């Protein structure tokens, strides 16, 4: 019975650590100046630099290039002329949505 208690306690501790880690990633998220959720200041800065008000595809391409170059890994992007709803899975807090120059952009690392 003591061995079972030890296994249960170990399982609870592992689960608590996983929950704490997930909460820490969520805690790094904030509401940016555009009023949207962003979870990485470096990603937000890269997105702002990339959005020049040109056409949507050019903005999406440039956001993707800058994010991948500055943060590493692959990024997905969406840019639109109107606000939009989304739901996505993202990696380790690497997601951000902003509005700039009449364009709404979302970037995330899957």
mmCIF file of N, CA, C and O in Angstrom:
data_model
loop_
_atom_site.group_PDB
_atom_site.id
_atom_site.type_symbol
_atom_site.label_atom_id
_atom_site.label_comp_id
_atom_site.label_asym_id
_atom_site.label_seq_id
_atom_site.Cartn_x
_atom_site.Cartn_y
_atom_site.Cartn_z
ATOM 1 N N UNK A 1 0.823 -1.185 0.000
ATOM 2 C CA UNK A 1 0.000 0.000 0.000
ATOM 3 C C UNK A 1 0.874 1.257 0.000
ATOM 4 O O UNK A 1 0.520 2.257 -0.595
ATOM 5 N N UNK A 2 2.024 1.167 0.650
ATOM 6 C CA UNK A 2 2.926 2.311 0.681
ATOM 7 C C UNK A 2 3.467 2.618 -0.715
ATOM 8 O O UNK A 2 3.591 3.779 -1.084
ATOM 9 N N UNK A 3 3.774 1.579 -1.496
ATOM 10 C CA UNK A 3 4.269 1.767 -2.856
ATOM 11 C C UNK A 3 3.209 2.431 -3.729
ATOM 12 O O UNK A 3 3.510 3.296 -4.538
ATOM 13 N N UNK A 4 1.941 2.036 -3.552
ATOM 14 C CA UNK A 4 0.844 2.634 -4.308
ATOM 15 C C UNK A 4 0.702 4.113 -3.961
ATOM 16 O O UNK A 4 0.531 4.949 -4.839
ATOM 17 N N UNK A 5 0.811 4.435 -2.684
ATOM 18 C CA UNK A 5 0.730 5.835 -2.254
ATOM 19 C C UNK A 5 1.853 6.653 -2.862
ATOM 20 O O UNK A 5 1.661 7.797 -3.277
ATOM 21 N N UNK A 6 3.026 6.084 -2.942
ATOM 22 C CA UNK A 6 4.173 6.762 -3.521
ATOM 23 C C UNK A 6 3.954 7.023 -5.013
ATOM 24 O O UNK A 6 4.270 8.100 -5.515
ATOM 25 N N UNK A 7 3.393 6.049 -5.725
ATOM 26 C CA UNK A 7 3.110 6.206 -7.157
ATOM 27 C C UNK A 7 2.054 7.286 -7.371
ATOM 28 O O UNK A 7 2.189 8.135 -8.252
ATOM 29 N N UNK A 8 1.022 7.267 -6.565
ATOM 30 C CA UNK A 8 -0.043 8.274 -6.671
ATOM 31 C C UNK A 8 0.526 9.659 -6.390
ATOM 32 O O UNK A 8 0.256 10.617 -7.129
ATOM 33 N N UNK A 9 1.325 9.793 -5.349
ATOM 34 C CA UNK A 9 1.927 11.076 -5.011
ATOM 35 C C UNK A 9 2.831 11.567 -6.139
ATOM 36 O O UNK A 9 2.784 12.737 -6.517
ATOM 37 N N UNK A 10 3.628 10.680 -6.700
ATOM 38 C CA UNK A 10 4.501 11.046 -7.820
ATOM 39 C C UNK A 10 3.681 11.511 -9.021
ATOM 40 O O UNK A 10 4.013 12.499 -9.674
ATOM 41 N N UNK A 11 2.590 10.814 -9.301
ATOM 42 C CA UNK A 11 1.720 11.182 -10.421
ATOM 43 C C UNK A 11 1.102 12.554 -10.200
ATOM 44 O O UNK A 11 1.027 13.369 -11.122
ATOM 45 N N UNK A 12 0.678 12.819 -8.982
ATOM 46 C CA UNK A 12 0.079 14.118 -8.651
ATOM 47 C C UNK A 12 1.112 15.224 -8.807
ATOM 48 O O UNK A 12 0.820 16.292 -9.356
ATOM 49 N N UNK A 13 2.339 14.990 -8.370
ATOM 50 C CA UNK A 13 3.387 15.996 -8.502
ATOM 51 C C UNK A 13 3.714 16.277 -9.965
ATOM 52 O O UNK A 13 3.896 17.431 -10.356
ATOM 53 N N UNK A 14 3.793 15.240 -10.779
ATOM 54 C CA UNK A 14 4.058 15.425 -12.207
ATOM 55 C C UNK A 14 2.931 16.227 -12.846
ATOM 56 O O UNK A 14 3.173 17.166 -13.607
ATOM 57 N N UNK A 15 1.706 15.893 -12.545
ATOM 58 C CA UNK A 15 0.552 16.611 -13.081
ATOM 59 C C UNK A 15 0.574 18.066 -12.635
ATOM 60 O O UNK A 15 0.334 18.970 -13.433
ATOM 61 N N UNK A 16 0.885 18.321 -11.385
ATOM 62 C CA UNK A 16 0.953 19.693 -10.873
ATOM 63 C C UNK A 16 2.024 20.496 -11.600
ATOM 64 O O UNK A 16 1.813 21.669 -11.928
ATOM 65 N N UNK A 17 3.160 19.880 -11.893
ATOM 66 C CA UNK A 17 4.227 20.558 -12.627
ATOM 67 C C UNK A 17 3.785 20.901 -14.045
ATOM 68 O O UNK A 17 4.070 21.988 -14.545
ATOM 69 N N UNK A 18 3.078 19.978 -14.688
ATOM 70 C CA UNK A 18 2.589 20.239 -16.045
ATOM 71 C C UNK A 18 1.581 21.378 -16.064
ATOM 72 O O UNK A 18 1.616 22.237 -16.937
ATOM 73 N N UNK A 19 0.689 21.401 -15.098
ATOM 74 C CA UNK A 19 -0.305 22.476 -15.005
ATOM 75 C C UNK A 19 0.390 23.804 -14.741
ATOM 76 O O UNK A 19 0.060 24.822 -15.347
ATOM 77 N N UNK A 20 1.372 23.812 -13.861
ATOM 78 C CA UNK A 20 2.104 25.040 -13.559
ATOM 79 C C UNK A 20 2.824 25.556 -14.797
ATOM 80 O O UNK A 20 2.836 26.755 -15.075
ATOM 81 N N UNK A 21 3.427 24.642 -15.590
ATOM 82 C CA UNK A 21 4.130 25.040 -16.805
ATOM 83 C C UNK A 21 3.155 25.644 -17.813
ATOM 84 O O UNK A 21 3.414 26.687 -18.404
ATOM 85 N N UNK A 22 2.013 25.004 -18.002
ATOM 86 C CA UNK A 22 1.003 25.510 -18.942
ATOM 87 C C UNK A 22 0.471 26.860 -18.485
ATOM 88 O O UNK A 22 0.260 27.762 -19.287
ATOM 89 N N UNK A 23 0.269 27.016 -17.187
ATOM 90 C CA UNK A 23 -0.220 28.288 -16.654
ATOM 91 C C UNK A 23 0.806 29.389 -16.851
ATOM 92 O O UNK A 23 0.466 30.530 -17.138
ATOM 93 N N UNK A 24 2.077 29.059 -16.682
ATOM 94 C CA UNK A 24 3.132 30.056 -16.857
ATOM 95 C C UNK A 24 3.148 30.568 -18.293
ATOM 96 O O UNK A 24 3.334 31.754 -18.534
ATOM 97 N N UNK A 25 2.952 29.681 -19.270
ATOM 98 C CA UNK A 25 2.910 30.111 -20.671
ATOM 99 C C UNK A 25 1.721 31.030 -20.906
ATOM 100 O O UNK A 25 1.824 32.042 -21.578
ATOM 101 N N UNK A 26 0.572 30.689 -20.333
ATOM 102 C CA UNK A 26 -0.627 31.516 -20.492
ATOM 103 C C UNK A 26 -0.471 32.847 -19.777
ATOM 104 O O UNK A 26 -0.977 33.866 -20.231
ATOM 105 N N UNK A 27 0.255 32.859 -18.654
ATOM 106 C CA UNK A 27 0.448 34.091 -17.891
ATOM 107 C C UNK A 27 1.286 35.114 -18.638
ATOM 108 O O UNK A 27 1.245 36.293 -18.326
ATOM 109 N N UNK A 28 2.070 34.687 -19.623
ATOM 110 C CA UNK A 28 2.900 35.625 -20.359
ATOM 111 C C UNK A 28 2.090 36.384 -21.402
ATOM 112 O O UNK A 28 2.599 37.315 -22.018
ATOM 113 N N UNK A 29 0.847 36.011 -21.611
ATOM 114 C CA UNK A 29 -0.003 36.696 -22.584
ATOM 115 C C UNK A 29 -0.498 38.019 -22.000
ATOM 116 O O UNK A 29 -0.633 38.180 -20.796
ATOM 117 N N UNK A 30 -0.791 38.957 -22.877
ATOM 118 C CA UNK A 30 -1.218 40.294 -22.476
ATOM 119 C C UNK A 30 -2.116 40.867 -23.567
ATOM 120 O O UNK A 30 -2.180 40.331 -24.673
ATOM 121 N N UNK A 31 -2.800 41.948 -23.246
ATOM 122 C CA UNK A 31 -3.600 42.674 -24.239
ATOM 123 C C UNK A 31 -2.721 43.796 -24.776
ATOM 124 O O UNK A 31 -2.261 44.649 -24.012
ATOM 125 N N UNK A 32 -2.492 43.800 -26.082
ATOM 126 C CA UNK A 32 -1.594 44.798 -26.674
ATOM 127 C C UNK A 32 -2.325 46.112 -26.964
ATOM 128 O O UNK A 32 -3.511 46.258 -26.665
ATOM 129 N N UNK A 33 -1.600 47.064 -27.557
ATOM 130 C CA UNK A 33 -2.171 48.389 -27.854
ATOM 131 C C UNK A 33 -3.344 48.324 -28.822
ATOM 132 O O UNK A 33 -4.177 49.225 -28.844
ATOM 133 N N UNK A 34 -3.413 47.283 -29.628
ATOM 134 C CA UNK A 34 -4.518 47.098 -30.565
ATOM 135 C C UNK A 34 -5.753 46.517 -29.888
ATOM 136 O O UNK A 34 -6.813 46.432 -30.492
ATOM 137 N N UNK A 35 -5.593 46.057 -28.635
ATOM 138 C CA UNK A 35 -6.710 45.465 -27.906
ATOM 139 C C UNK A 35 -6.853 43.972 -28.109
ATOM 140 O O UNK A 35 -7.878 43.380 -27.769
ATOM 141 N N UNK A 36 -5.825 43.332 -28.675
ATOM 142 C CA UNK A 36 -5.857 41.900 -28.932
ATOM 143 C C UNK A 36 -4.853 41.167 -28.049
ATOM 144 O O UNK A 36 -3.925 41.768 -27.513
ATOM 145 N N UNK A 37 -5.022 39.861 -27.960
ATOM 146 C CA UNK A 37 -4.126 39.039 -27.158
ATOM 147 C C UNK A 37 -2.828 38.785 -27.905
ATOM 148 O O UNK A 37 -2.834 38.446 -29.083
ATOM 149 N N UNK A 38 -1.740 38.946 -27.195
ATOM 150 C CA UNK A 38 -0.417 38.670 -27.716
ATOM 151 C C UNK A 38 0.359 37.982 -26.594
ATOM 152 O O UNK A 38 0.163 38.302 -25.429
ATOM 153 N N UNK A 39 1.200 37.032 -26.951
ATOM 154 C CA UNK A 39 1.923 36.275 -25.921
ATOM 155 C C UNK A 39 3.426 36.348 -26.077
ATOM 156 O O UNK A 39 4.150 35.638 -25.384
ATOM 157 N N UNK A 40 3.912 37.188 -26.976
ATOM 158 C CA UNK A 40 5.354 37.293 -27.175
ATOM 159 C C UNK A 40 5.691 38.690 -27.700
ATOM 160 O O UNK A 40 5.300 39.048 -28.810
ATOM 161 N N UNK A 41 6.419 39.461 -26.905
ATOM 162 C CA UNK A 41 6.776 40.842 -27.286
ATOM 163 C C UNK A 41 7.648 40.881 -28.538
ATOM 164 O O UNK A 41 7.504 41.778 -29.362
ATOM 165 N N UNK A 42 8.546 39.911 -28.692
ATOM 166 C CA UNK A 42 9.408 39.886 -29.882
ATOM 167 C C UNK A 42 8.613 39.600 -31.144
ATOM 168 O O UNK A 42 8.872 40.187 -32.191
ATOM 169 N N UNK A 43 7.624 38.730 -31.042
ATOM 170 C CA UNK A 43 6.761 38.443 -32.189
ATOM 171 C C UNK A 43 5.947 39.676 -32.539
ATOM 172 O O UNK A 43 5.825 40.038 -33.712
ATOM 173 N N UNK A 44 5.409 40.360 -31.537
ATOM 174 C CA UNK A 44 4.635 41.576 -31.794
ATOM 175 C C UNK A 44 5.497 42.630 -32.492
ATOM 176 O O UNK A 44 5.057 43.264 -33.463
ATOM 177 N N UNK A 45 6.732 42.809 -32.033
ATOM 178 C CA UNK A 45 7.636 43.786 -32.655
ATOM 179 C C UNK A 45 7.934 43.413 -34.107
ATOM 180 O O UNK A 45 7.925 44.280 -34.991
ATOM 181 N N UNK A 46 8.178 42.145 -34.367
ATOM 182 C CA UNK A 46 8.445 41.693 -35.736
ATOM 183 C C UNK A 46 7.238 41.947 -36.633
ATOM 184 O O UNK A 46 7.376 42.379 -37.780
ATOM 185 N N UNK A 47 6.042 41.703 -36.105
ATOM 186 C CA UNK A 47 4.822 41.921 -36.884
ATOM 187 C C UNK A 47 4.642 43.395 -37.213
ATOM 188 O O UNK A 47 4.317 43.758 -38.349
ATOM 189 N N UNK A 48 4.857 44.258 -36.228
ATOM 190 C CA UNK A 48 4.699 45.703 -36.455
ATOM 191 C C UNK A 48 5.688 46.203 -37.503
ATOM 192 O O UNK A 48 5.340 47.024 -38.353
ATOM 193 N N UNK A 49 6.917 45.716 -37.457
ATOM 194 C CA UNK A 49 7.924 46.114 -38.447
ATOM 195 C C UNK A 49 7.545 45.637 -39.844
ATOM 196 O O UNK A 49 7.834 46.305 -40.831
ATOM 197 N N UNK A 50 6.906 44.490 -39.922
ATOM 198 C CA UNK A 50 6.599 43.877 -41.219
ATOM 199 C C UNK A 50 5.397 44.503 -41.910
ATOM 200 O O UNK A 50 5.292 44.434 -43.137
ATOM 201 N N UNK A 51 4.496 45.093 -41.170
ATOM 202 C CA UNK A 51 3.244 45.596 -41.757
ATOM 203 C C UNK A 51 3.428 47.019 -42.247
ATOM 204 O O UNK A 51 3.438 47.963 -41.477
ATOM 205 N N UNK A 52 3.551 47.158 -43.558
ATOM 206 C CA UNK A 52 3.819 48.465 -44.148
ATOM 207 C C UNK A 52 2.586 49.082 -44.793
ATOM 208 O O UNK A 52 2.671 50.152 -45.379
ATOM 209 N N UNK A 53 1.447 48.395 -44.727
ATOM 210 C CA UNK A 53 0.249 48.929 -45.359
ATOM 211 C C UNK A 53 0.129 48.563 -46.826
ATOM 212 O O UNK A 53 -0.769 49.020 -47.511
ATOM 213 N N UNK A 54 1.067 47.733 -47.315
ATOM 214 C CA UNK A 54 0.971 47.273 -48.699
ATOM 215 C C UNK A 54 -0.159 46.266 -48.787
ATOM 216 O O UNK A 54 -0.997 46.186 -47.909
ATOM 217 N N UNK A 55 -0.166 45.480 -49.830
ATOM 218 C CA UNK A 55 -1.247 44.511 -49.994
ATOM 219 C C UNK A 55 -1.148 43.425 -48.920
ATOM 220 O O UNK A 55 -0.113 43.243 -48.274
ATOM 221 N N UNK A 56 -2.240 42.704 -48.741
ATOM 222 C CA UNK A 56 -2.345 41.724 -47.662
ATOM 223 C C UNK A 56 -1.326 40.595 -47.782
ATOM 224 O O UNK A 56 -0.709 40.196 -46.789
ATOM 225 N N UNK A 57 -1.148 40.068 -48.970
ATOM 226 C CA UNK A 57 -0.210 38.960 -49.149
ATOM 227 C C UNK A 57 1.221 39.396 -48.835
ATOM 228 O O UNK A 57 1.975 38.650 -48.203
ATOM 229 N N UNK A 58 1.584 40.604 -49.241
ATOM 230 C CA UNK A 58 2.927 41.108 -48.949
ATOM 231 C C UNK A 58 3.131 41.231 -47.440
ATOM 232 O O UNK A 58 4.186 40.871 -46.919
ATOM 233 N N UNK A 59 2.114 41.721 -46.733
ATOM 234 C CA UNK A 59 2.216 41.824 -45.276
ATOM 235 C C UNK A 59 2.334 40.445 -44.636
ATOM 236 O O UNK A 59 3.164 40.229 -43.749
ATOM 237 N N UNK A 60 1.520 39.500 -45.082
ATOM 238 C CA UNK A 60 1.571 38.145 -44.527
ATOM 239 C C UNK A 60 2.934 37.504 -44.770
ATOM 240 O O UNK A 60 3.514 36.885 -43.867
ATOM 241 N N UNK A 61 3.457 37.657 -45.979
ATOM 242 C CA UNK A 61 4.775 37.098 -46.309
ATOM 243 C C UNK A 61 5.869 37.715 -45.444
ATOM 244 O O UNK A 61 6.743 37.022 -44.932
ATOM 245 N N UNK A 62 5.815 39.022 -45.290
ATOM 246 C CA UNK A 62 6.859 39.715 -44.525
ATOM 247 C C UNK A 62 6.780 39.381 -43.031
ATOM 248 O O UNK A 62 7.803 39.202 -42.375
ATOM 249 N N UNK A 63 5.567 39.282 -42.484
ATOM 250 C CA UNK A 63 5.414 38.870 -41.082
ATOM 251 C C UNK A 63 6.028 37.488 -40.885
ATOM 252 O O UNK A 63 6.775 37.251 -39.941
ATOM 253 N N UNK A 64 5.704 36.586 -41.793
ATOM 254 C CA UNK A 64 6.211 35.217 -41.689
ATOM 255 C C UNK A 64 7.741 35.199 -41.742
ATOM 256 O O UNK A 64 8.394 34.548 -40.925
ATOM 257 N N UNK A 65 8.313 35.935 -42.685
ATOM 258 C CA UNK A 65 9.777 35.983 -42.819
ATOM 259 C C UNK A 65 10.439 36.544 -41.561
ATOM 260 O O UNK A 65 11.392 35.981 -41.035
ATOM 261 N N UNK A 66 9.922 37.670 -41.088
ATOM 262 C CA UNK A 66 10.524 38.315 -39.910
ATOM 263 C C UNK A 66 10.379 37.448 -38.661
ATOM 264 O O UNK A 66 11.311 37.342 -37.863
ATOM 265 N N UNK A 67 9.218 36.846 -38.471
ATOM 266 C CA UNK A 67 9.003 35.994 -37.295
ATOM 267 C C UNK A 67 9.928 34.786 -37.330
ATOM 268 O O UNK A 67 10.554 34.449 -36.312
ATOM 269 N N UNK A 68 10.030 34.154 -38.477
ATOM 270 C CA UNK A 68 10.881 32.971 -38.587
ATOM 271 C C UNK A 68 12.353 33.321 -38.414
ATOM 272 O O UNK A 68 13.106 32.586 -37.782
ATOM 273 N N UNK A 69 12.745 34.467 -38.929
ATOM 274 C CA UNK A 69 14.144 34.893 -38.824
ATOM 275 C C UNK A 69 14.492 35.293 -37.388
ATOM 276 O O UNK A 69 15.538 34.921 -36.866
ATOM 277 N N UNK A 70 13.614 36.035 -36.733
ATOM 278 C CA UNK A 70 13.950 36.549 -35.406
ATOM 279 C C UNK A 70 13.664 35.562 -34.276
ATOM 280 O O UNK A 70 14.353 35.578 -33.258
ATOM 281 N N UNK A 71 12.663 34.705 -34.436
ATOM 282 C CA UNK A 71 12.277 33.798 -33.354
ATOM 283 C C UNK A 71 12.618 32.341 -33.623
ATOM 284 O O UNK A 71 12.603 31.521 -32.712
ATOM 285 N N UNK A 72 12.902 32.013 -34.870
ATOM 286 C CA UNK A 72 13.223 30.631 -35.223
ATOM 287 C C UNK A 72 11.972 29.792 -35.393
ATOM 288 O O UNK A 72 10.916 30.101 -34.866
ATOM 289 N N UNK A 73 12.089 28.732 -36.160
ATOM 290 C CA UNK A 73 10.952 27.854 -36.404
ATOM 291 C C UNK A 73 10.044 28.390 -37.495
ATOM 292 O O UNK A 73 10.294 29.432 -38.083
ATOM 293 N N UNK A 74 8.977 27.666 -37.752
ATOM 294 C CA UNK A 74 8.005 28.035 -38.776
ATOM 295 C C UNK A 74 6.847 28.797 -38.135
ATOM 296 O O UNK A 74 6.435 28.487 -37.019
ATOM 297 N N UNK A 75 6.298 29.770 -38.847
ATOM 298 C CA UNK A 75 5.144 30.526 -38.389
ATOM 299 C C UNK A 75 4.065 30.531 -39.459
ATOM 300 O O UNK A 75 4.371 30.527 -40.653
ATOM 301 N N UNK A 76 2.835 30.562 -39.017
ATOM 302 C CA UNK A 76 1.675 30.729 -39.888
ATOM 303 C C UNK A 76 1.164 32.151 -39.695
ATOM 304 O O UNK A 76 1.251 32.702 -38.591
ATOM 305 N N UNK A 77 0.620 32.748 -40.751
ATOM 306 C CA UNK A 77 0.115 34.117 -40.657
ATOM 307 C C UNK A 77 -1.212 34.261 -41.392
ATOM 308 O O UNK A 77 -1.461 33.572 -42.379
ATOM 309 N N UNK A 78 -2.025 35.177 -40.900
ATOM 310 C CA UNK A 78 -3.264 35.577 -41.556
ATOM 311 C C UNK A 78 -3.311 37.094 -41.484
ATOM 312 O O UNK A 78 -3.059 37.674 -40.425
ATOM 313 N N UNK A 79 -3.624 37.751 -42.603
ATOM 314 C CA UNK A 79 -3.780 39.205 -42.631
ATOM 315 C C UNK A 79 -5.080 39.512 -43.359
ATOM 316 O O UNK A 79 -5.357 38.929 -44.409
ATOM 317 N N UNK A 80 -5.874 40.419 -42.788
ATOM 318 C CA UNK A 80 -7.177 40.757 -43.381
ATOM 319 C C UNK A 80 -7.439 42.254 -43.231
ATOM 320 O O UNK A 80 -6.787 42.937 -42.440
ATOM 321 N N UNK A 81 -8.422 42.741 -43.994
ATOM 322 C CA UNK A 81 -8.809 44.155 -43.907
ATOM 323 C C UNK A 81 -9.864 44.403 -42.842
ATOM 324 O O UNK A 81 -10.220 45.551 -42.589
ATOM 325 N N UNK A 82 -10.380 43.341 -42.239
ATOM 326 C CA UNK A 82 -11.394 43.473 -41.199
ATOM 327 C C UNK A 82 -11.047 42.523 -40.062
ATOM 328 O O UNK A 82 -10.346 41.521 -40.267
ATOM 329 N N UNK A 83 -11.520 42.822 -38.886
ATOM 330 C CA UNK A 83 -11.258 41.976 -37.731
ATOM 331 C C UNK A 83 -11.857 40.587 -37.964
ATOM 332 O O UNK A 83 -12.821 40.435 -38.717
ATOM 333 N N UNK A 84 -11.289 39.595 -37.350
ATOM 334 C CA UNK A 84 -11.752 38.225 -37.525
ATOM 335 C C UNK A 84 -11.573 37.449 -36.235
ATOM 336 O O UNK A 84 -10.761 37.799 -35.391
ATOM 337 N N UNK A 85 -12.373 36.406 -36.101
ATOM 338 C CA UNK A 85 -12.257 35.503 -34.956
ATOM 339 C C UNK A 85 -11.384 34.326 -35.362
ATOM 340 O O UNK A 85 -11.321 33.971 -36.538
ATOM 341 N N UNK A 86 -10.720 33.733 -34.394
ATOM 342 C CA UNK A 86 -9.865 32.592 -34.686
ATOM 343 C C UNK A 86 -9.726 31.712 -33.453
ATOM 344 O O UNK A 86 -9.971 32.148 -32.334
ATOM 345 N N UNK A 87 -9.339 30.512 -33.693
ATOM 346 C CA UNK A 87 -8.969 29.586 -32.632
ATOM 347 C C UNK A 87 -7.829 28.760 -33.193
ATOM 348 O O UNK A 87 -7.945 28.207 -34.284
ATOM 349 N N UNK A 88 -6.721 28.720 -32.482
ATOM 350 C CA UNK A 88 -5.572 27.980 -33.000
ATOM 351 C C UNK A 88 -4.799 27.330 -31.860
ATOM 352 O O UNK A 88 -4.890 27.752 -30.717
ATOM 353 N N UNK A 89 -4.052 26.314 -32.216
ATOM 354 C CA UNK A 89 -3.105 25.708 -31.295
ATOM 355 C C UNK A 89 -1.768 26.356 -31.601
ATOM 356 O O UNK A 89 -1.394 26.478 -32.763
ATOM 357 N N UNK A 90 -1.072 26.792 -30.570
ATOM 358 C CA UNK A 90 0.214 27.417 -30.801
ATOM 359 C C UNK A 90 1.240 26.873 -29.825
ATOM 360 O O UNK A 90 0.905 26.280 -28.811
ATOM 361 N N UNK A 91 2.484 27.100 -30.164
ATOM 362 C CA UNK A 91 3.602 26.508 -29.436
ATOM 363 C C UNK A 91 4.198 27.506 -28.444
ATOM 364 O O UNK A 91 4.591 28.598 -28.831
ATOM 365 N N UNK A 92 4.247 27.134 -27.173
ATOM 366 C CA UNK A 92 4.984 27.862 -26.139
ATOM 367 C C UNK A 92 4.770 29.370 -26.175
ATOM 368 O O UNK A 92 5.726 30.138 -26.150
ATOM 369 N N UNK A 93 3.538 29.821 -26.248
ATOM 370 C CA UNK A 93 3.249 31.250 -26.190
ATOM 371 C C UNK A 93 3.601 32.034 -27.436
ATOM 372 O O UNK A 93 3.629 33.254 -27.406
ATOM 373 N N UNK A 94 3.869 31.368 -28.530
ATOM 374 C CA UNK A 94 4.247 32.072 -29.758
ATOM 375 C C UNK A 94 3.009 32.360 -30.598
ATOM 376 O O UNK A 94 2.737 31.715 -31.593
ATOM 377 N N UNK A 95 2.245 33.371 -30.165
ATOM 378 C CA UNK A 95 1.071 33.810 -30.924
ATOM 379 C C UNK A 95 0.837 35.285 -30.656
ATOM 380 O O UNK A 95 1.143 35.781 -29.567
ATOM 381 N N UNK A 96 0.297 35.975 -31.649
ATOM 382 C CA UNK A 96 0.021 37.402 -31.477
ATOM 383 C C UNK A 96 -0.954 37.853 -32.566
ATOM 384 O O UNK A 96 -0.873 37.405 -33.715
ATOM 385 N N UNK A 97 -1.838 38.759 -32.181
ATOM 386 C CA UNK A 97 -2.744 39.398 -33.139
ATOM 387 C C UNK A 97 -2.624 40.897 -32.936
ATOM 388 O O UNK A 97 -2.624 41.377 -31.798
ATOM 389 N N UNK A 98 -2.501 41.637 -34.033
ATOM 390 C CA UNK A 98 -2.389 43.088 -33.964
ATOM 391 C C UNK A 98 -3.206 43.733 -35.078
ATOM 392 O O UNK A 98 -3.637 43.058 -36.020
ATOM 393 N N UNK A 99 -3.381 45.048 -34.967
ATOM 394 C CA UNK A 99 -3.973 45.856 -36.044
ATOM 395 C C UNK A 99 -3.002 46.984 -36.320
ATOM 396 O O UNK A 99 -2.476 47.614 -35.408
ATOM 397 N N UNK A 100 -2.729 47.208 -37.601
ATOM 398 C CA UNK A 100 -1.843 48.304 -37.982
ATOM 399 C C UNK A 100 -2.164 48.726 -39.404
ATOM 400 O O UNK A 100 -2.331 47.891 -40.287
ATOM 401 N N UNK A 101 -2.243 50.024 -39.606
ATOM 402 C CA UNK A 101 -2.503 50.585 -40.942
ATOM 403 C C UNK A 101 -3.746 49.992 -41.597
ATOM 404 O O UNK A 101 -3.778 49.742 -42.795
ATOM 405 N N UNK A 102 -4.788 49.728 -40.804
ATOM 406 C CA UNK A 102 -6.027 49.186 -41.349
ATOM 407 C C UNK A 102 -5.985 47.707 -41.669
ATOM 408 O O UNK A 102 -6.912 47.174 -42.266
ATOM 409 N N UNK A 103 -4.903 47.033 -41.292
ATOM 410 C CA UNK A 103 -4.788 45.592 -41.512
ATOM 411 C C UNK A 103 -4.777 44.878 -40.160
ATOM 412 O O UNK A 103 -4.173 45.356 -39.208
ATOM 413 N N UNK A 104 -5.455 43.760 -40.107
ATOM 414 C CA UNK A 104 -5.492 42.914 -38.915
ATOM 415 C C UNK A 104 -4.649 41.682 -39.206
ATOM 416 O O UNK A 104 -4.833 41.038 -40.235
ATOM 417 N N UNK A 105 -3.714 41.396 -38.306
ATOM 418 C CA UNK A 105 -2.798 40.276 -38.561
ATOM 419 C C UNK A 105 -2.709 39.356 -37.357
ATOM 420 O O UNK A 105 -2.740 39.798 -36.209
ATOM 421 N N UNK A 106 -2.586 38.086 -37.663
ATOM 422 C CA UNK A 106 -2.407 37.049 -36.655
ATOM 423 C C UNK A 106 -1.216 36.210 -37.090
ATOM 424 O O UNK A 106 -1.093 35.852 -38.256
ATOM 425 N N UNK A 107 -0.332 35.921 -36.144
ATOM 426 C CA UNK A 107 0.791 35.025 -36.410
ATOM 427 C C UNK A 107 0.894 34.052 -35.251
ATOM 428 O O UNK A 107 0.658 34.414 -34.096
ATOM 429 N N UNK A 108 1.219 32.801 -35.564
ATOM 430 C CA UNK A 108 1.392 31.799 -34.514
ATOM 431 C C UNK A 108 2.352 30.727 -34.990
ATOM 432 O O UNK A 108 2.506 30.499 -36.171
ATOM 433 N N UNK A 109 2.981 30.091 -34.014
ATOM 434 C CA UNK A 109 3.873 28.981 -34.308
ATOM 435 C C UNK A 109 3.159 27.695 -33.955
ATOM 436 O O UNK A 109 2.862 27.456 -32.787
ATOM 437 N N UNK A 110 2.837 26.871 -34.960
ATOM 438 C CA UNK A 110 2.085 25.642 -34.691
ATOM 439 C C UNK A 110 2.931 24.575 -33.993
ATOM 440 O O UNK A 110 4.114 24.628 -33.993
#
